[in-house]
Amino acid sequence: MSQATGTSVAVQPPSGIALRTVLDLSSQVLSVCDPEGRIVWWNDGFVRALGYGGPEVAGASFLDFVDEEGRVALRSAGLAGGAPRRGASTTSSEVTGAVARVQRRDGEWRSVEWTIRVDPSKALVFLAGRDVTERVAAEQEARVGEARLRAILAHSPSAVYVKDLRCRYLLVNEAWAAIAGREVQEMIGLSDAECQPANAAAIAEMELEATDASASQTVSDLRLDTPGGKRDLMVVLFPLPGPDGAPYAFCGIATDVTDRKEIEAAVVERERLLETVLAASPDIISLIDADGRIGRVSAAEGTMLGHHHPEAADAELLALVHPEDFDAVASDFIAMVTGSRSQLHERYRVRHAQGEWVTVDSRAQAIVDEKGTFRGAVVVTRDVTDRLRSEERLEALREAAEQASRAKSEFLSRMSHELRTPLNAILGFSQLLEM
């Protein structure tokens, strides 16, 4: 009965022809089988969905259209062996949600969700199915995607976690659980205060700053106590939007940067040491990069030559070399850059800021990688002008001393020759007088 404008109107059931028309128009796959599973009736939806009809369907076993897994599901639901004979029982039974893959006439397999009702009084089994191929495929894809995601998280070197808006863990991978010193399943549903209290305050402060930030993604530094000691992490936090676009959770991806920070600290220390050496050295120390360009020159250049090129340009420095020495200096440095020589020792003249020429002594050592490829060089240059002048003065004094020694020797030689003759005469007369 239906109520319309306060008046009860009787609704007449459709006639058999009308009911058959309604059933044929239905998008559901409808069929009736006997207790052995032979098809005794089907609607046009059955024909449209599977492509079978007429003699191909009448009397055929319904299970012939179903794969093996579907047969098991349908038998357990009461089809073909599970349905009692007429008069065996008067209680009907119904099973819903039995999914079986059915093969169409063109060979395509479709997933159909069946509702099966067994009517013992009529010894018939009624089946109503709807095509859920797309849903099953989507569910399968979701399961595969989830399995793939879990595999990626399990093997990821980065620590990954997902929390709800109450900061309780929804997902944790092995790397993050190891940082907390817990098992993965132990952390699900807990907060940091419950599963890693020693780190709870630091994590909460980081996440608070991230949620207060207007950016959709934040990068923060985090230092935590772990079973392996203190570790430095770089954490990327970003929200996870729900179907309505509003965040329902947030994800954190943490990368252990402890070793990198230690390396960076070591590099900073080495850089500081290098700066100290460059500042303290009385010699000019120049650094050449992998392309052969002069990159840095120590402050001693100002003291020694009156120039200062903290970030030197090749043209400016090479322009200081004496024209007569330029070719030899350039060819030796080119040989080192190209790998022909690993060391060089060159003496040449350069122009002082006041215009005079200064003689310098340069020694260079190439820097090569494990494959022997040139990666740069260190050049140490020393002013040897005063030393050369001293050497020249010493040489002059030595030559003067040697000349004086030669003059003395010549004088003595001549004197001895001049005195020998009269001495011989005197000696002869002396001998005569003695006789």
Coordinates of C-alpha atoms in Angstrom, one line a residue:
M1 CA 0.0 0.0 0.0
S2 CA 1.2 3.5 -0.7
Q3 CA 0.0 6.8 0.8
A4 CA -1.0 9.6 -1.7
T5 CA -2.8 12.8 -0.7
G6 CA -4.3 11.1 2.3
T7 CA -5.9 8.3 0.3
S8 CA -4.8 4.7 0.3
V9 CA -4.3 3.3 -3.2
A10 CA -3.8 -0.4 -3.8
V11 CA -0.8 -1.2 -6.0
Q12 CA -1.4 -4.2 -8.2
P13 CA 1.5 -6.6 -8.7
P14 CA 2.7 -6.7 -12.3
S15 CA 1.5 -9.5 -14.5
G16 CA 3.9 -12.3 -15.5
I17 CA 4.7 -10.6 -18.8
A18 CA 5.3 -7.3 -17.1
L19 CA 7.5 -8.9 -14.4
R20 CA 9.5 -10.7 -17.1
T21 CA 10.0 -7.4 -18.9
V22 CA 11.3 -5.8 -15.7
L23 CA 13.6 -8.7 -15.0
D24 CA 15.0 -8.5 -18.6
L25 CA 15.6 -4.7 -18.3
S26 CA 17.5 -5.2 -15.0
S27 CA 21.3 -4.7 -15.3
Q28 CA 21.8 -7.6 -12.9
V29 CA 22.7 -11.1 -14.0
L30 CA 19.7 -13.2 -12.9
S31 CA 19.4 -17.0 -13.2
V32 CA 17.6 -19.9 -11.6
C33 CA 19.3 -23.3 -11.3
D34 CA 18.2 -26.7 -10.1
P35 CA 20.0 -28.3 -7.1
E36 CA 22.7 -29.7 -9.4
G37 CA 23.4 -26.3 -10.7
R38 CA 21.8 -26.7 -14.2
I39 CA 20.3 -23.4 -15.5
V40 CA 16.6 -23.5 -15.9
W41 CA 16.0 -19.7 -16.3
W42 CA 17.9 -16.6 -17.1
N43 CA 17.2 -13.0 -17.9
D44 CA 18.4 -10.8 -20.7
G45 CA 21.0 -9.3 -18.3
F46 CA 22.6 -12.7 -18.3
V47 CA 22.9 -12.7 -22.0
R48 CA 24.2 -9.1 -22.1
A49 CA 26.8 -9.7 -19.4
L50 CA 28.1 -13.0 -20.6
G51 CA 27.1 -13.2 -24.3
Y52 CA 25.5 -16.6 -23.9
G53 CA 21.8 -17.3 -24.6
G54 CA 19.3 -19.9 -25.9
P55 CA 20.6 -23.5 -26.2
E56 CA 24.0 -22.5 -24.8
V57 CA 22.4 -21.7 -21.5
A58 CA 19.4 -24.0 -21.1
G59 CA 20.3 -27.0 -19.1
A60 CA 24.0 -26.1 -18.9
S61 CA 25.8 -26.2 -15.6
F62 CA 26.2 -22.8 -14.2
L63 CA 29.6 -23.8 -12.8
D64 CA 30.9 -24.3 -16.4
F65 CA 31.0 -20.6 -16.8
V66 CA 32.9 -20.0 -13.6
D67 CA 36.6 -20.4 -12.7
E68 CA 37.8 -22.9 -10.2
E69 CA 38.0 -20.5 -7.3
G70 CA 34.5 -19.3 -8.1
R71 CA 33.2 -22.8 -8.2
V72 CA 34.4 -23.4 -4.6
A73 CA 32.8 -20.2 -3.5
L74 CA 29.5 -20.9 -5.1
R75 CA 29.3 -24.5 -3.9
S76 CA 29.9 -23.3 -0.4
A77 CA 27.0 -20.9 -0.9
G78 CA 24.7 -23.8 -1.7
L79 CA 24.9 -24.2 -5.5
A80 CA 25.3 -27.7 -7.1
G81 CA 25.4 -30.0 -4.2
G82 CA 24.7 -27.7 -1.4
A83 CA 21.0 -27.2 -2.1
P84 CA 18.6 -29.8 -0.6
R85 CA 16.0 -31.6 -2.7
R86 CA 12.3 -30.6 -2.7
G87 CA 10.7 -31.4 0.6
A88 CA 14.0 -31.9 2.5
S89 CA 13.6 -28.7 4.3
T90 CA 11.3 -25.7 4.4
T91 CA 13.8 -23.1 5.5
S92 CA 15.3 -20.9 2.8
S93 CA 18.9 -19.8 3.1
E94 CA 20.7 -16.9 1.5
V95 CA 24.3 -16.0 0.9
T96 CA 25.5 -12.6 -0.3
G97 CA 28.8 -11.3 -1.4
A98 CA 30.1 -14.5 -3.1
V99 CA 32.4 -13.3 -5.8
A100 CA 33.2 -15.5 -8.8
R101 CA 34.9 -14.9 -12.0
V102 CA 32.7 -15.7 -15.0
Q103 CA 34.0 -16.2 -18.5
R104 CA 32.2 -14.4 -21.3
R105 CA 31.6 -16.0 -24.7
D106 CA 34.4 -13.9 -26.2
G107 CA 36.8 -15.3 -23.6
E108 CA 37.0 -12.3 -21.3
W109 CA 36.8 -12.9 -17.6
R110 CA 34.5 -10.7 -15.5
S111 CA 34.2 -10.6 -11.7
V112 CA 30.6 -10.9 -10.5
E113 CA 29.3 -10.6 -7.0
W114 CA 26.5 -13.1 -6.4
T115 CA 23.6 -13.2 -4.0
I116 CA 22.4 -16.9 -3.8
R117 CA 19.1 -17.9 -2.2
V118 CA 18.3 -21.6 -1.8
D119 CA 14.6 -22.4 -1.8
P120 CA 14.1 -26.0 -0.5
S121 CA 10.4 -25.9 -1.0
K122 CA 10.8 -25.5 -4.7
A123 CA 14.2 -27.3 -5.0
L124 CA 15.6 -24.2 -6.8
V125 CA 18.6 -22.0 -6.4
F126 CA 18.1 -18.3 -7.3
L127 CA 21.2 -16.3 -8.3
A128 CA 21.4 -12.5 -8.7
G129 CA 24.8 -11.1 -9.7
R130 CA 26.2 -7.7 -10.5
D131 CA 29.4 -7.0 -12.4
V132 CA 32.2 -5.8 -10.0
T133 CA 35.1 -6.3 -12.3
E134 CA 36.2 -2.7 -12.0
R135 CA 35.8 -2.7 -8.3
V136 CA 37.7 -5.9 -7.9
A137 CA 40.5 -4.6 -10.2
A138 CA 40.6 -1.4 -8.2
E139 CA 40.8 -3.3 -4.9
Q140 CA 43.5 -5.6 -6.3
E141 CA 45.4 -2.6 -7.6
A142 CA 45.1 -1.0 -4.1
R143 CA 46.3 -4.2 -2.5
V144 CA 49.3 -4.4 -4.9
G145 CA 50.0 -0.7 -4.3
E146 CA 49.8 -1.1 -0.6
A147 CA 52.1 -4.1 -0.8
R148 CA 54.5 -2.2 -3.0
L149 CA 54.4 0.8 -0.6
R150 CA 55.1 -1.4 2.4
A151 CA 58.0 -3.1 0.5
I152 CA 59.4 0.3 -0.4
L153 CA 59.1 1.5 3.2
A154 CA 60.6 -1.7 4.6
H155 CA 63.7 -1.4 2.4
S156 CA 64.0 2.4 2.5
P157 CA 67.1 3.7 4.2
S158 CA 65.1 6.7 5.3
A159 CA 62.9 6.5 8.3
V160 CA 59.2 7.1 7.4
Y161 CA 56.2 7.5 9.7
V162 CA 52.6 8.7 9.4
K163 CA 50.7 10.3 12.3
D164 CA 47.1 11.3 12.7
L165 CA 46.3 14.9 13.8
R166 CA 46.5 13.8 17.4
C167 CA 50.1 12.8 16.7
R168 CA 49.5 9.0 17.1
Y169 CA 51.3 6.7 14.7
L170 CA 49.3 5.3 11.8
L171 CA 52.3 3.8 9.9
V172 CA 55.9 3.3 10.8
N173 CA 58.7 1.6 8.8
E174 CA 61.5 -0.4 10.2
A175 CA 64.0 2.4 10.1
W176 CA 61.9 4.8 12.3
A177 CA 61.1 1.9 14.7
A178 CA 64.8 1.2 15.0
I179 CA 65.5 4.9 15.9
A180 CA 62.8 4.6 18.7
G181 CA 64.2 1.2 19.7
R182 CA 60.8 -0.4 19.3
E183 CA 59.1 -2.9 17.0
V184 CA 56.9 -1.6 14.2
Q185 CA 53.6 -3.0 15.5
E186 CA 54.3 -1.7 19.0
M187 CA 54.3 1.9 17.9
I188 CA 51.0 1.8 16.0
G189 CA 48.3 3.9 17.8
L190 CA 50.8 5.3 20.3
S191 CA 52.2 8.8 20.7
D192 CA 55.9 9.6 21.1
A193 CA 55.4 10.2 24.8
E194 CA 54.3 6.5 25.1
C195 CA 56.8 4.8 22.8
Q196 CA 59.9 7.0 23.0
P197 CA 59.6 9.5 25.8
A198 CA 63.3 10.5 25.6
N199 CA 62.7 12.0 22.2
A200 CA 59.1 13.1 22.6
A201 CA 59.8 16.8 23.4
A202 CA 62.2 17.3 20.5
I203 CA 59.8 15.6 18.0
A204 CA 56.8 17.6 19.3
E205 CA 58.7 20.9 19.0
M206 CA 59.7 20.0 15.4
E207 CA 56.2 19.0 14.4
L208 CA 54.7 22.1 16.1
E209 CA 56.9 24.3 14.0
A210 CA 55.9 22.4 10.9
T211 CA 52.2 22.6 11.5
D212 CA 52.5 26.3 12.3
A213 CA 54.4 27.0 9.1
S214 CA 52.3 28.2 6.1
A215 CA 54.3 26.0 3.6
S216 CA 52.9 22.7 2.6
Q217 CA 56.3 21.1 3.2
T218 CA 58.9 21.8 5.8
V219 CA 62.5 20.6 6.4
S220 CA 63.8 20.5 9.9
D221 CA 66.9 19.3 11.7
L222 CA 66.3 16.9 14.6
R223 CA 68.8 15.3 17.0
L224 CA 67.5 12.2 18.8
D225 CA 68.8 9.6 21.3
T226 CA 68.8 6.2 19.7
P227 CA 70.0 2.8 20.8
G228 CA 73.1 3.5 18.8
G229 CA 73.8 6.9 20.3
K230 CA 72.8 10.4 19.3
R231 CA 71.9 10.8 15.7
D232 CA 71.3 13.9 13.5
L233 CA 68.3 13.7 11.2
M234 CA 66.9 15.9 8.4
V235 CA 63.1 15.5 8.5
V236 CA 60.7 16.4 5.7
L237 CA 57.1 16.9 7.0
F238 CA 54.1 17.3 4.8
P239 CA 50.3 16.9 5.2
L240 CA 48.2 14.0 3.8
P241 CA 44.9 15.3 2.4
G242 CA 41.7 13.3 2.6
P243 CA 39.0 13.0 0.0
D244 CA 37.7 16.5 0.9
G245 CA 41.1 18.0 0.5
A246 CA 41.5 18.7 4.3
P247 CA 44.5 17.1 6.0
Y248 CA 43.7 14.0 8.0
A249 CA 47.3 13.1 8.8
F250 CA 50.9 14.1 8.2
C251 CA 54.0 12.2 7.0
G252 CA 57.6 12.5 8.1
I253 CA 60.6 11.3 6.1
A254 CA 63.8 11.4 8.1
T255 CA 67.3 11.0 6.6
D256 CA 70.2 10.2 8.9
V257 CA 72.7 13.0 8.3
T258 CA 75.0 12.3 11.2
D259 CA 77.9 11.1 9.0
R260 CA 77.4 13.9 6.6
K261 CA 77.4 16.5 9.5
E262 CA 80.6 14.9 10.8
I263 CA 82.2 15.1 7.3
E264 CA 81.0 18.7 7.0
A265 CA 82.5 19.5 10.4
A266 CA 85.8 17.9 9.3
V267 CA 85.7 19.9 6.1
V268 CA 85.1 23.1 8.0
E269 CA 88.0 22.3 10.4
R270 CA 90.3 21.5 7.4
E271 CA 89.2 24.8 5.8
R272 CA 90.0 26.6 9.0
L273 CA 93.4 24.9 9.2
L274 CA 94.0 25.8 5.5
E275 CA 93.1 29.4 6.2
T276 CA 95.5 29.5 9.1
V277 CA 98.3 28.0 7.0
L278 CA 97.6 30.5 4.2
A279 CA 97.6 33.4 6.6
A280 CA 100.7 32.3 8.5
S281 CA 102.9 31.2 5.6
P282 CA 105.6 33.7 4.6
D283 CA 105.6 32.1 1.2
I284 CA 102.9 32.6 -1.4
I285 CA 100.6 29.6 -1.6
S286 CA 98.4 29.3 -4.6
L287 CA 95.6 26.8 -5.2
I288 CA 94.9 25.6 -8.8
D289 CA 91.6 24.0 -9.6
A290 CA 90.8 21.0 -11.9
D291 CA 90.6 23.3 -14.9
G292 CA 94.0 24.7 -14.3
R293 CA 92.8 28.1 -13.2
I294 CA 94.4 29.8 -10.2
G295 CA 91.7 29.9 -7.6
R296 CA 93.2 31.3 -4.5
V297 CA 96.4 33.1 -3.5
S298 CA 97.5 33.6 0.1
A299 CA 98.0 37.0 1.7
A300 CA 101.8 36.7 1.5
E301 CA 101.4 37.9 -2.1
G302 CA 100.8 41.4 -0.7
T303 CA 103.9 41.3 1.5
M304 CA 106.1 39.8 -1.2
L305 CA 105.0 41.5 -4.4
G306 CA 102.7 44.3 -3.3
H307 CA 99.8 42.7 -5.1
H308 CA 96.7 41.0 -3.6
H309 CA 94.5 38.6 -5.6
P310 CA 92.3 36.7 -3.0
E311 CA 90.3 35.3 -5.9
A312 CA 92.9 35.4 -8.6
A313 CA 92.3 35.7 -12.4
D314 CA 94.8 33.9 -14.5
A315 CA 95.4 36.8 -16.8
E316 CA 96.2 39.1 -13.9
L317 CA 98.8 36.7 -12.3
L318 CA 100.4 35.6 -15.5
A319 CA 100.7 39.1 -16.6
L320 CA 103.2 39.6 -13.8
V321 CA 105.7 37.1 -15.2
H322 CA 108.7 38.5 -17.1
P323 CA 108.2 38.2 -20.9
E324 CA 111.5 36.3 -21.2
D325 CA 110.4 33.7 -18.7
F326 CA 106.7 33.5 -19.6
D327 CA 106.9 30.7 -22.2
A328 CA 108.9 28.4 -19.9
V329 CA 106.6 29.0 -17.0
A330 CA 103.4 28.5 -19.0
S331 CA 104.6 25.3 -20.7
D332 CA 105.6 23.7 -17.4
F333 CA 102.3 24.5 -15.8
I334 CA 100.4 23.2 -18.8
A335 CA 102.4 20.0 -18.6
M336 CA 101.3 19.5 -15.0
V337 CA 97.7 20.3 -15.7
T338 CA 97.6 17.8 -18.6
G339 CA 99.1 15.1 -16.5
S340 CA 102.5 15.0 -18.1
R341 CA 104.2 16.1 -14.9
S342 CA 103.2 15.7 -11.3
Q343 CA 105.8 18.1 -9.9
L344 CA 107.6 21.1 -11.1
H345 CA 110.3 23.5 -9.9
E346 CA 110.6 26.8 -11.7
R347 CA 112.6 29.9 -11.1
Y348 CA 111.5 33.1 -12.9
R349 CA 111.0 36.8 -12.6
V350 CA 107.8 38.6 -11.7
R351 CA 107.0 42.3 -11.5
H352 CA 106.7 43.9 -8.1
A353 CA 103.9 46.5 -7.5
Q354 CA 106.6 49.2 -7.4
G355 CA 107.8 48.2 -10.9
E356 CA 111.0 46.3 -10.1
W357 CA 111.6 42.7 -11.1
V358 CA 111.7 40.1 -8.4
T359 CA 113.1 36.6 -8.8
V360 CA 110.9 33.8 -7.3
D361 CA 111.3 30.1 -6.9
S362 CA 108.0 28.1 -7.4
R363 CA 107.4 24.5 -6.5
A364 CA 104.2 22.8 -7.5
Q365 CA 102.6 19.4 -6.6
A366 CA 99.7 18.1 -8.6
I367 CA 96.6 16.7 -6.8
V368 CA 95.2 13.6 -8.5
D369 CA 92.3 11.3 -7.7
E370 CA 92.4 7.5 -7.4
K371 CA 92.3 7.2 -11.2
G372 CA 95.2 9.5 -11.6
T373 CA 93.1 12.3 -13.1
F374 CA 94.3 15.8 -12.4
R375 CA 92.1 17.6 -9.8
G376 CA 94.2 20.6 -9.0
A377 CA 97.6 21.6 -7.6
V378 CA 99.3 23.5 -4.8
V379 CA 102.0 26.0 -5.7
V380 CA 104.4 27.4 -3.1
T381 CA 106.3 30.5 -4.3
R382 CA 109.3 32.1 -2.4
D383 CA 111.1 35.3 -3.1
V384 CA 114.7 34.5 -3.7
T385 CA 115.9 37.9 -4.9
D386 CA 117.8 38.8 -1.7
R387 CA 119.3 35.3 -1.6
L388 CA 120.5 35.5 -5.2
R389 CA 122.0 39.0 -4.5
S390 CA 123.8 37.5 -1.5
E391 CA 124.9 34.6 -3.6
E392 CA 126.2 37.1 -6.2
R393 CA 128.1 39.1 -3.5
L394 CA 129.5 35.9 -2.1
E395 CA 130.5 34.8 -5.6
A396 CA 132.2 38.2 -6.2
L397 CA 134.1 37.9 -2.9
R398 CA 135.1 34.4 -3.7
E399 CA 136.4 35.4 -7.1
A400 CA 138.3 38.3 -5.5
A401 CA 139.8 36.0 -2.9
E402 CA 140.8 33.5 -5.6
Q403 CA 142.3 36.3 -7.7
A404 CA 144.3 37.5 -4.7
S405 CA 145.4 34.0 -4.1
R406 CA 146.5 33.6 -7.7
A407 CA 148.4 37.0 -7.6
K408 CA 150.2 35.9 -4.4
S409 CA 151.1 32.6 -5.9
E410 CA 152.4 34.4 -9.1
F411 CA 154.4 36.9 -6.9
L412 CA 156.0 34.2 -4.9
S413 CA 156.8 32.2 -8.0
R414 CA 158.4 35.2 -9.6
M415 CA 160.2 36.2 -6.5
S416 CA 161.6 32.7 -6.0
H417 CA 162.8 32.8 -9.6
E418 CA 164.5 36.2 -9.3
L419 CA 166.2 35.2 -6.0
R420 CA 167.4 31.8 -7.1
T421 CA 170.1 33.1 -9.5
P422 CA 172.0 35.5 -7.1
L423 CA 171.6 33.0 -4.4
N424 CA 173.2 30.3 -6.5
A425 CA 176.1 32.6 -7.2
I426 CA 176.6 33.4 -3.6
L427 CA 176.4 29.8 -2.7
G428 CA 179.1 29.0 -5.4
F429 CA 181.5 31.7 -4.2
S430 CA 180.9 30.5 -0.6
Q431 CA 182.0 27.0 -1.6
L432 CA 185.1 28.4 -3.4
L433 CA 186.1 30.4 -0.4
E434 CA 185.6 27.4 1.8
M435 CA 187.9 25.4 -0.4

